[in-house]
């Protein structure tokens, strides 16, 4: 990426930061003869107190910012609409820092209940929950998308599956769906001691972001980074005569693209030129490398996304030890996978492994499935999570989860804690709602996948140095491999029963889950098993009879490092 591009991106960031809270919710764009085009305040006036609002999007993608600001302003001015329930499949908050997200609804009396899979970014709403002002219900992300699909297609507000056995969501072993229990209703129940029935309240309002509409009111998704749940929530709401509000960036001619939703499904269209394609990028000035119509080389797109995240401080600064972990993870993945596999790759350290798969060309031999519904290309990290660089297909999140449940060979994910039973916690960082992360699509993915690869930092605040071809643990930090995880988001023993292969790759080596326990199967050169592992972690583990495999120099140094499926 050249210097001029970097300057342009810095200007883009500065302009976004300076104007990211600008709006005039009283402004309206109208189309003569079509009353569906109206101002945001008129559209919000259609929402009744106590409504269940379903929305679409993930992270910074598809934010209907103009609508959330308007709902907040009208509530502050009039007290209405109030007592709202939000159904949001993925995290669409701003971590208490970025405006224009669903966090705008985090006021006492405004949002009093939320159904979601991922909570971490909803800081204002989590604070309400800790104060007793908001009920939070957790439903695995993929399962929630399939409930929304069932509403529109089958007229039922539930699905029955085997997702979540032995995890916190299983009422037999955990708390079930309520985050902070306290006499809150359960939306999961057991059927025949084998299946789970997950339910969700029926939404009567759908709000989503789209790039454009024509003057008749048909909605188009051309140049969107994802379509999320827009289609499913629209069909679910219309099934019972509810209200659908589309927040679009511009009006285009009919035939602009294939019609995504017909005008007959839409009740209100709010046009706002500031509507974003993704975080900080407007639909009217879309970035083509995040769409199906990219003319930008993938390497250029990757460089731009990395630069943006680096400047914003969104993604962690990776160390040499992190690079070694990523190489080990990618190598173990390739050794235990094959060409043609269907794979999902999570955020954090797994993204580093996926980068190596791309750079080696191995990514061309597998099919990536991202829970947002974006397929192919390279999953975009940081603020752009949920999008992909030069994707090859974009489907709804419900459609991709249907595919995932039909066939998912492998998944590469992160972890907060691991124990001797192979259990993993990714959902609970600490006590109270404010420290809750949520499982996102993790439970669905690990239920569906045949092989599970976890990329796990050795410890919080650990210091690990790579020198002279060896890995040295200077400071163990707070171990992530512990006696018992604080919450089970992945149940290792249930995975073994299902015949899954499970690996845990770290800075010091890697474990494999076996019937006998956690086996230290690979160890980094320079790591002393007794001093650096046994004396540090409380998690019991076993060592193979002939000792663990010592990781070779190509992984530690990166020299002549290659990845190729056999």
XYZ file of C-alpha atoms in Angstrom:
566
model
C 0.000 0.000 0.000
C 1.542 3.309 -1.062
C 1.962 6.496 0.972
C -0.851 8.326 -0.838
C -3.337 5.572 0.059
C -2.246 5.721 3.703
C -2.777 9.499 3.745
C -6.238 9.042 2.188
C -7.141 6.439 4.801
C -5.917 8.663 7.632
C -8.100 11.469 6.257
C -11.012 9.040 6.038
C -10.563 8.043 9.700
C -10.222 11.651 10.852
C -13.343 12.730 8.963
C -15.328 9.781 10.307
C -14.232 10.534 13.865
C -15.065 14.225 13.548
C -18.544 13.620 12.108
C -19.588 10.245 13.512
C -22.208 11.748 15.824
C -23.728 14.105 13.256
C -27.387 13.709 12.353
C -30.624 15.595 11.926
C -33.441 13.200 12.721
C -36.074 15.793 11.800
C -35.007 15.764 8.160
C -37.100 13.704 5.717
C -36.543 12.569 2.131
C -39.836 12.034 0.339
C -40.961 10.617 -2.995
C -44.092 12.225 -4.485
C -46.915 9.724 -4.711
C -45.289 7.163 -2.423
C -46.115 7.690 1.273
C -43.756 4.891 2.323
C -40.869 7.346 2.026
C -40.919 9.311 5.257
C -38.784 10.901 7.935
C -37.214 8.842 10.691
C -39.472 10.414 13.303
C -42.591 9.462 11.378
C -41.328 5.904 11.093
C -40.522 5.705 14.792
C -43.999 7.067 15.519
C -45.361 3.820 14.071
C -43.609 1.785 16.812
C -45.865 1.001 19.760
C -44.791 0.837 23.393
C -43.798 -2.714 24.320
C -42.900 -3.667 20.755
C -40.488 -6.481 19.941
C -38.010 -5.073 17.411
C -35.878 -7.417 15.304
C -32.818 -6.002 13.618
C -30.066 -7.209 11.312
C -26.299 -6.842 11.297
C -23.088 -7.868 12.974
C -20.432 -5.697 14.647
C -19.998 -2.521 12.558
C -21.830 -3.897 9.530
C -25.379 -2.820 8.549
C -25.903 -0.464 11.492
C -29.257 1.312 11.243
C -27.733 4.211 13.202
C -30.229 6.841 12.072
C -33.116 4.796 13.466
C -31.460 4.077 16.829
C -30.654 7.770 17.316
C -34.226 8.706 16.429
C -35.784 6.187 18.806
C -33.544 7.485 21.595
C -34.336 11.147 20.905
C -38.084 10.590 20.728
C -38.032 8.551 23.936
C -36.127 11.332 25.690
C -38.552 13.965 24.384
C -41.875 12.133 24.749
C -41.280 8.946 26.739
C -42.272 6.871 23.683
C -41.708 4.309 22.345
C -40.787 2.564 25.588
C -40.439 -0.880 27.137
C -38.923 -2.289 23.951
C -37.608 -5.822 23.408
C -34.705 -6.102 20.976
C -33.916 -9.253 19.001
C -30.379 -8.945 17.677
C -28.634 -12.092 16.488
C -25.084 -10.714 16.736
C -23.347 -7.996 18.732
C -24.172 -4.571 17.300
C -22.913 -2.365 20.116
C -20.058 0.117 20.251
C -18.376 -0.989 23.511
C -19.463 2.285 25.094
C -17.222 4.237 22.711
C -18.740 4.433 19.233
C -22.091 6.201 18.673
C -24.915 5.108 16.411
C -25.163 1.513 17.614
C -27.894 -0.376 19.449
C -26.331 1.028 22.627
C -28.300 4.199 21.917
C -31.280 2.284 23.304
C -29.526 1.601 26.616
C -31.673 3.946 28.705
C -33.872 2.943 31.685
C -37.383 2.273 30.421
C -36.430 2.268 26.735
C -34.852 -1.156 26.146
C -36.070 -3.483 28.882
C -35.283 -6.838 27.260
C -32.850 -8.167 24.636
C -32.465 -11.535 22.933
C -29.008 -12.011 21.469
C -26.095 -14.373 21.043
C -23.293 -11.910 21.741
C -23.424 -9.272 24.480
C -19.909 -7.917 24.953
C -20.270 -4.778 22.843
C -23.565 -3.630 24.462
C -22.004 -1.783 27.409
C -24.928 0.595 28.071
C -27.428 -2.273 27.995
C -25.226 -4.494 30.185
C -25.077 -1.705 32.776
C -28.889 -1.564 32.739
C -28.991 -5.318 33.314
C -26.662 -5.087 36.311
C -28.927 -2.358 37.719
C -31.988 -4.582 37.274
C -33.473 -2.474 34.443
C -33.013 -4.859 31.500
C -33.544 -8.587 31.006
C -30.927 -10.332 28.855
C -31.736 -13.641 27.185
C -28.924 -15.584 25.506
C -29.709 -17.812 22.537
C -26.897 -19.274 20.379
C -26.495 -17.076 17.330
C -27.103 -19.714 14.681
C -30.096 -21.134 16.496
C -31.615 -17.652 16.793
C -31.242 -17.073 13.030
C -33.019 -20.352 12.379
C -35.878 -19.367 14.720
C -36.341 -16.148 12.715
C -36.345 -18.172 9.499
C -38.907 -20.608 10.939
C -41.172 -17.704 11.862
C -41.387 -16.445 8.303
C -41.450 -19.797 6.522
C -43.245 -22.126 8.912
C -45.201 -19.796 11.170
C -43.562 -21.055 14.361
C -41.344 -19.217 16.829
C -39.110 -22.108 17.838
C -36.613 -24.669 16.585
C -35.681 -28.068 17.980
C -32.062 -29.238 17.793
C -29.236 -30.835 19.787
C -27.223 -27.633 20.202
C -25.687 -26.908 23.592
C -25.585 -30.255 25.424
C -23.548 -29.975 28.612
C -22.975 -26.220 28.254
C -24.329 -23.325 30.306
C -27.330 -23.108 27.956
C -28.389 -26.652 28.912
C -30.850 -26.283 31.848
C -29.690 -29.658 33.183
C -26.116 -28.436 33.671
C -26.321 -24.643 33.457
C -28.565 -21.651 33.877
C -30.245 -21.785 30.464
C -31.075 -18.649 28.476
C -31.392 -15.896 31.163
C -28.059 -14.144 31.771
C -28.934 -13.007 35.282
C -31.423 -15.613 36.405
C -33.624 -14.050 39.110
C -37.025 -15.513 38.150
C -36.596 -14.686 34.447
C -38.389 -17.028 32.026
C -36.529 -19.825 30.241
C -36.585 -19.901 26.453
C -34.992 -23.348 26.214
C -36.507 -26.658 27.319
C -35.551 -30.321 27.097
C -37.404 -32.779 24.875
C -36.939 -36.553 25.356
C -33.759 -35.864 27.340
C -31.937 -35.402 24.035
C -33.247 -32.391 22.132
C -33.523 -28.701 22.972
C -36.491 -26.524 22.081
C -35.401 -22.895 21.699
C -38.051 -20.175 21.533
C -38.121 -16.416 20.950
C -40.893 -13.792 21.172
C -42.464 -12.953 17.837
C -41.229 -9.543 16.564
C -43.795 -6.992 15.450
C -41.245 -4.506 14.057
C -38.251 -5.102 11.764
C -35.564 -2.451 11.257
C -32.625 -2.926 8.923
C -30.030 -1.054 6.893
C -29.776 -1.462 3.101
C -27.822 0.376 0.400
C -30.779 1.568 -1.664
C -34.437 1.597 -2.666
C -36.190 2.579 -5.872
C -39.103 5.019 -5.990
C -41.631 2.190 -5.857
C -40.129 1.068 -2.549
C -38.260 -2.068 -3.669
C -35.121 -2.712 -1.623
C -31.692 -3.539 -3.082
C -28.584 -4.970 -1.421
C -26.057 -4.285 -4.183
C -22.629 -3.476 -2.682
C -23.645 -4.455 0.848
C -20.965 -6.245 2.882
C -23.562 -8.679 4.238
C -27.334 -9.147 4.297
C -27.513 -10.717 7.738
C -31.062 -11.376 8.876
C -32.822 -8.637 6.872
C -34.833 -11.053 4.766
C -35.778 -13.361 7.646
C -36.887 -10.618 10.045
C -38.965 -8.978 7.311
C -40.796 -12.210 6.505
C -41.253 -13.005 10.216
C -42.782 -9.600 10.949
C -45.035 -9.589 7.879
C -46.302 -13.058 8.800
C -48.263 -11.385 11.590
C -48.940 -8.021 9.995
C -46.163 -6.078 11.718
C -44.169 -3.047 10.576
C -41.004 -3.188 8.445
C -38.739 -0.127 8.385
C -35.885 0.058 5.886
C -33.102 2.610 6.498
C -31.441 3.175 3.099
C -28.655 5.411 1.851
C -30.068 6.459 -1.504
C -32.838 6.199 -4.090
C -31.949 4.416 -7.332
C -33.695 3.521 -10.562
C -35.748 0.350 -10.686
C -33.645 -2.511 -12.020
C -30.541 -1.184 -10.273
C -29.987 -4.799 -9.248
C -32.029 -7.868 -8.423
C -34.805 -6.873 -6.006
C -33.937 -8.088 -2.507
C -37.297 -7.284 -0.895
C -40.389 -6.108 -2.791
C -42.137 -2.870 -1.899
C -45.144 -4.867 -0.697
C -43.064 -6.091 2.266
C -41.979 -2.594 3.324
C -44.037 -0.144 5.409
C -41.575 2.724 5.843
C -38.419 3.796 4.010
C -36.106 6.283 5.696
C -33.411 7.722 3.435
C -30.237 9.030 5.085
C -27.053 9.576 3.085
C -24.943 8.802 6.139
C -26.159 5.177 6.278
C -23.077 2.967 6.559
C -21.947 -0.017 4.543
C -19.633 -0.944 7.423
C -18.058 0.891 10.351
C -16.994 4.317 9.119
C -17.763 3.611 5.441
C -20.932 5.010 3.869
C -22.970 3.083 1.324
C -22.756 6.039 -1.064
C -18.947 5.773 -0.959
C -18.745 1.991 -0.542
C -15.507 0.028 -0.474
C -15.703 -2.449 -3.309
C -13.201 -4.945 -1.842
C -15.773 -5.803 0.846
C -18.426 -6.625 -1.777
C -19.115 -9.150 -4.518
C -18.212 -6.540 -7.135
C -14.586 -6.004 -6.145
C -12.084 -4.684 -8.654
C -9.478 -4.195 -5.922
C -6.752 -6.867 -5.602
C -7.220 -8.889 -2.408
C -3.738 -7.975 -1.139
C -4.607 -4.287 -1.405
C -7.865 -4.836 0.463
C -6.058 -6.753 3.218
C -3.477 -3.991 3.572
C -6.163 -1.293 3.893
C -8.162 -3.205 6.497
C -5.053 -3.915 8.568
C -3.968 -0.287 8.377
C -7.382 0.968 9.563
C -7.441 -1.486 12.481
C -3.871 -0.604 13.448
C -4.571 3.131 13.500
C -7.781 2.638 15.499
C -6.083 0.191 17.879
C -8.877 -2.329 17.269
C -6.796 -5.467 16.786
C -4.022 -6.444 19.215
C -0.427 -5.866 18.223
C 0.908 -9.317 17.497
C 4.243 -10.504 18.882
C 6.794 -12.897 17.403
C 5.433 -15.535 19.796
C 1.932 -14.952 18.388
C 3.310 -15.577 14.895
C 4.776 -18.882 16.096
C 1.430 -19.894 17.630
C -0.365 -19.007 14.379
C 2.097 -21.090 12.332
C 1.648 -24.066 14.668
C -2.142 -23.730 14.506
C -2.135 -23.507 10.715
C 0.199 -26.514 10.463
C -1.863 -28.696 12.813
C -5.014 -27.656 10.971
C -3.599 -28.592 7.562
C -2.220 -31.902 8.856
C -5.658 -32.857 10.171
C -7.783 -31.528 7.323
C -8.112 -32.118 3.614
C -8.841 -30.322 0.381
C -12.499 -29.486 -0.086
C -13.245 -29.138 3.622
C -15.808 -26.592 4.822
C -14.290 -24.409 7.543
C -15.309 -21.535 9.814
C -12.634 -19.265 11.292
C -13.249 -17.144 14.391
C -11.837 -13.816 15.577
C -8.577 -13.055 17.361
C -5.678 -15.495 17.071
C -7.623 -17.697 14.604
C -7.506 -14.749 12.193
C -3.713 -14.966 12.244
C -3.902 -18.641 11.291
C -6.310 -17.824 8.452
C -3.897 -15.162 7.181
C -1.157 -17.806 6.915
C -3.550 -20.137 5.127
C -4.216 -17.356 2.628
C -0.565 -16.425 2.155
C 0.359 -20.058 1.523
C -2.432 -20.578 -0.985
C -4.001 -23.296 1.185
C -7.128 -21.185 1.599
C -7.882 -21.863 -2.067
C -8.300 -25.556 -1.267
C -11.066 -25.150 1.342
C -14.432 -23.391 1.528
C -14.782 -20.765 4.221
C -18.141 -20.379 5.937
C -18.559 -17.238 8.022
C -21.497 -17.009 10.427
C -22.560 -13.653 8.978
C -23.275 -15.392 5.652
C -20.228 -14.049 3.810
C -18.394 -16.798 1.936
C -14.957 -16.978 0.349
C -12.231 -14.372 0.276
C -10.456 -13.631 3.554
C -12.486 -12.903 6.731
C -12.045 -9.243 7.658
C -10.659 -8.605 11.162
C -11.302 -5.990 13.827
C -13.928 -3.345 13.190
C -14.879 -5.087 9.940
C -15.564 -8.493 11.530
C -18.445 -10.195 9.752
C -17.361 -8.924 6.346
C -14.767 -10.491 4.057
C -12.173 -9.152 1.663
C -13.145 -10.087 -1.899
C -15.950 -12.506 -0.905
C -17.306 -14.909 -3.508
C -20.853 -15.304 -2.166
C -23.109 -13.508 0.310
C -26.162 -15.265 1.744
C -28.281 -14.648 4.822
C -26.928 -15.722 8.200
C -29.778 -18.238 8.534
C -28.866 -19.756 5.170
C -25.221 -20.144 6.131
C -26.125 -21.746 9.459
C -28.329 -24.213 7.589
C -25.257 -25.067 5.525
C -23.114 -25.260 8.661
C -25.482 -27.745 10.277
C -25.542 -29.819 7.083
C -21.769 -29.843 6.756
C -18.981 -28.175 8.701
C -15.731 -30.100 8.691
C -13.627 -27.846 10.901
C -13.720 -24.694 12.968
C -10.806 -22.604 14.268
C -11.761 -20.594 17.351
C -10.316 -18.770 20.353
C -10.802 -19.446 24.082
C -10.734 -17.623 27.428
C -10.282 -20.700 29.648
C -9.690 -24.442 29.219
C -9.832 -27.260 31.777
C -8.768 -30.893 32.075
C -12.051 -32.217 30.707
C -11.449 -30.261 27.537
C -14.180 -27.778 28.465
C -13.806 -24.265 27.080
C -15.161 -20.930 28.293
C -15.451 -18.135 25.744
C -18.582 -16.489 27.096
C -17.827 -15.296 30.634
C -14.935 -12.941 31.348
C -15.979 -12.012 34.886
C -18.925 -11.470 37.224
C -22.016 -9.488 36.314
C -23.534 -8.657 32.957
C -20.918 -5.979 32.260
C -18.235 -8.678 32.030
C -20.267 -11.085 29.935
C -19.159 -11.802 26.368
C -21.794 -14.252 25.171
C -21.243 -17.297 22.962
C -22.123 -15.736 19.606
C -22.198 -18.587 17.096
C -19.624 -20.594 19.063
C -22.052 -23.222 20.433
C -23.654 -23.813 17.026
C -20.270 -24.065 15.318
C -18.721 -26.484 17.803
C -21.882 -28.601 17.765
C -21.793 -28.869 13.965
C -18.038 -29.231 13.340
C -16.296 -32.600 13.094
C -12.945 -31.131 14.148
C -12.355 -28.200 16.492
C -9.099 -26.228 16.701
C -8.719 -23.742 19.567
C -6.037 -21.033 19.413
C -5.322 -20.035 23.017
C -2.804 -17.585 24.481
C -0.775 -19.356 27.173
C -1.730 -16.843 29.861
C -3.039 -13.353 30.461
C -0.136 -10.881 30.702
C 2.333 -13.652 29.964
C 5.723 -12.784 28.471
C 7.077 -15.215 25.903
C 10.223 -14.635 23.890
C 11.437 -16.329 20.732
C 15.212 -16.411 20.530
C 17.790 -18.597 18.804
C 15.161 -20.999 17.559
C 13.670 -21.520 21.001
C 10.578 -20.353 22.854
C 11.239 -19.027 26.350
C 8.544 -18.346 28.944
C 9.792 -15.282 30.812
C 6.538 -14.727 32.708
C 3.694 -17.245 32.878
C 1.029 -14.648 33.679
C -2.443 -15.784 34.693
C -2.904 -19.286 33.250
C -5.762 -19.936 30.837
C -5.473 -23.697 31.397
C -7.113 -24.159 34.773
C -8.741 -26.709 37.053
C -12.328 -25.808 36.167
C -13.661 -23.246 33.709
C -15.985 -20.590 35.123
C -18.598 -21.322 32.444
C -18.878 -24.179 29.959
C -19.403 -22.874 26.428
C -17.901 -26.030 24.888
C -18.207 -29.403 26.612
C -15.182 -31.568 25.896
C -16.720 -34.833 27.032
C -19.814 -34.315 24.884
C -17.464 -33.648 21.965
C -15.670 -36.947 22.563
C -19.009 -38.780 22.700
C -19.865 -37.261 19.320
C -16.553 -38.480 17.871
C -15.035 -35.032 17.386
C -11.303 -34.362 17.213
C -10.290 -31.406 19.393
C -6.972 -29.528 19.549
C -5.782 -26.674 21.782
C -2.862 -24.733 20.272
C -0.858 -22.351 22.488
C 2.417 -20.423 22.649
C 4.166 -23.343 24.394
C 2.819 -26.198 22.270
C -0.485 -27.945 21.735
C -2.825 -30.371 23.488
C -5.251 -32.895 22.005
C -8.345 -34.081 23.828
C -8.358 -37.874 24.347
C -10.393 -40.410 26.325
C -7.574 -40.409 28.896
C -7.505 -36.613 29.224
C -5.697 -33.615 27.800
C -2.574 -34.873 26.063
C 0.420 -32.595 25.498
C 1.094 -33.727 21.950
C 3.403 -30.942 20.718
C 5.878 -28.801 22.653
C 7.928 -25.811 21.561
C 11.735 -26.154 21.608
C 13.077 -24.395 24.693
C 9.986 -25.113 26.799
C 10.634 -27.123 29.975
C 7.551 -29.299 30.563
C 7.942 -29.399 34.348
C 9.003 -25.789 34.969
C 6.955 -24.014 32.287
C 3.835 -26.195 32.246
C 3.364 -28.623 35.166
C 4.407 -26.094 37.817
C 2.300 -23.320 36.271
C -1.114 -24.686 35.320
C -3.675 -26.447 37.522
C -5.147 -28.340 34.592
C -4.185 -32.032 34.727
C -2.665 -33.368 31.524
C -0.877 -36.433 30.215
C 2.210 -36.883 28.049
C 2.502 -39.491 25.266
C 4.580 -42.566 26.106
C 7.367 -41.419 23.792
C 7.028 -37.786 24.808
C 5.478 -34.909 22.882
C 6.571 -33.944 19.380
C 9.075 -31.092 19.487
C 7.896 -28.381 17.115
C 10.291 -27.993 14.180
C 12.282 -24.906 13.271
C 10.182 -23.983 10.236
C 7.333 -23.145 12.625
C 9.485 -21.344 15.198
C 11.623 -19.301 12.801
C 9.223 -19.123 9.875
C 12.060 -20.043 7.482
C 10.867 -22.336 4.696
C 7.460 -22.525 6.374
C 4.962 -24.086 3.988
C 1.368 -25.224 4.174
C -0.070 -27.797 1.817
C -2.918 -30.250 2.104
C -1.883 -33.832 1.417
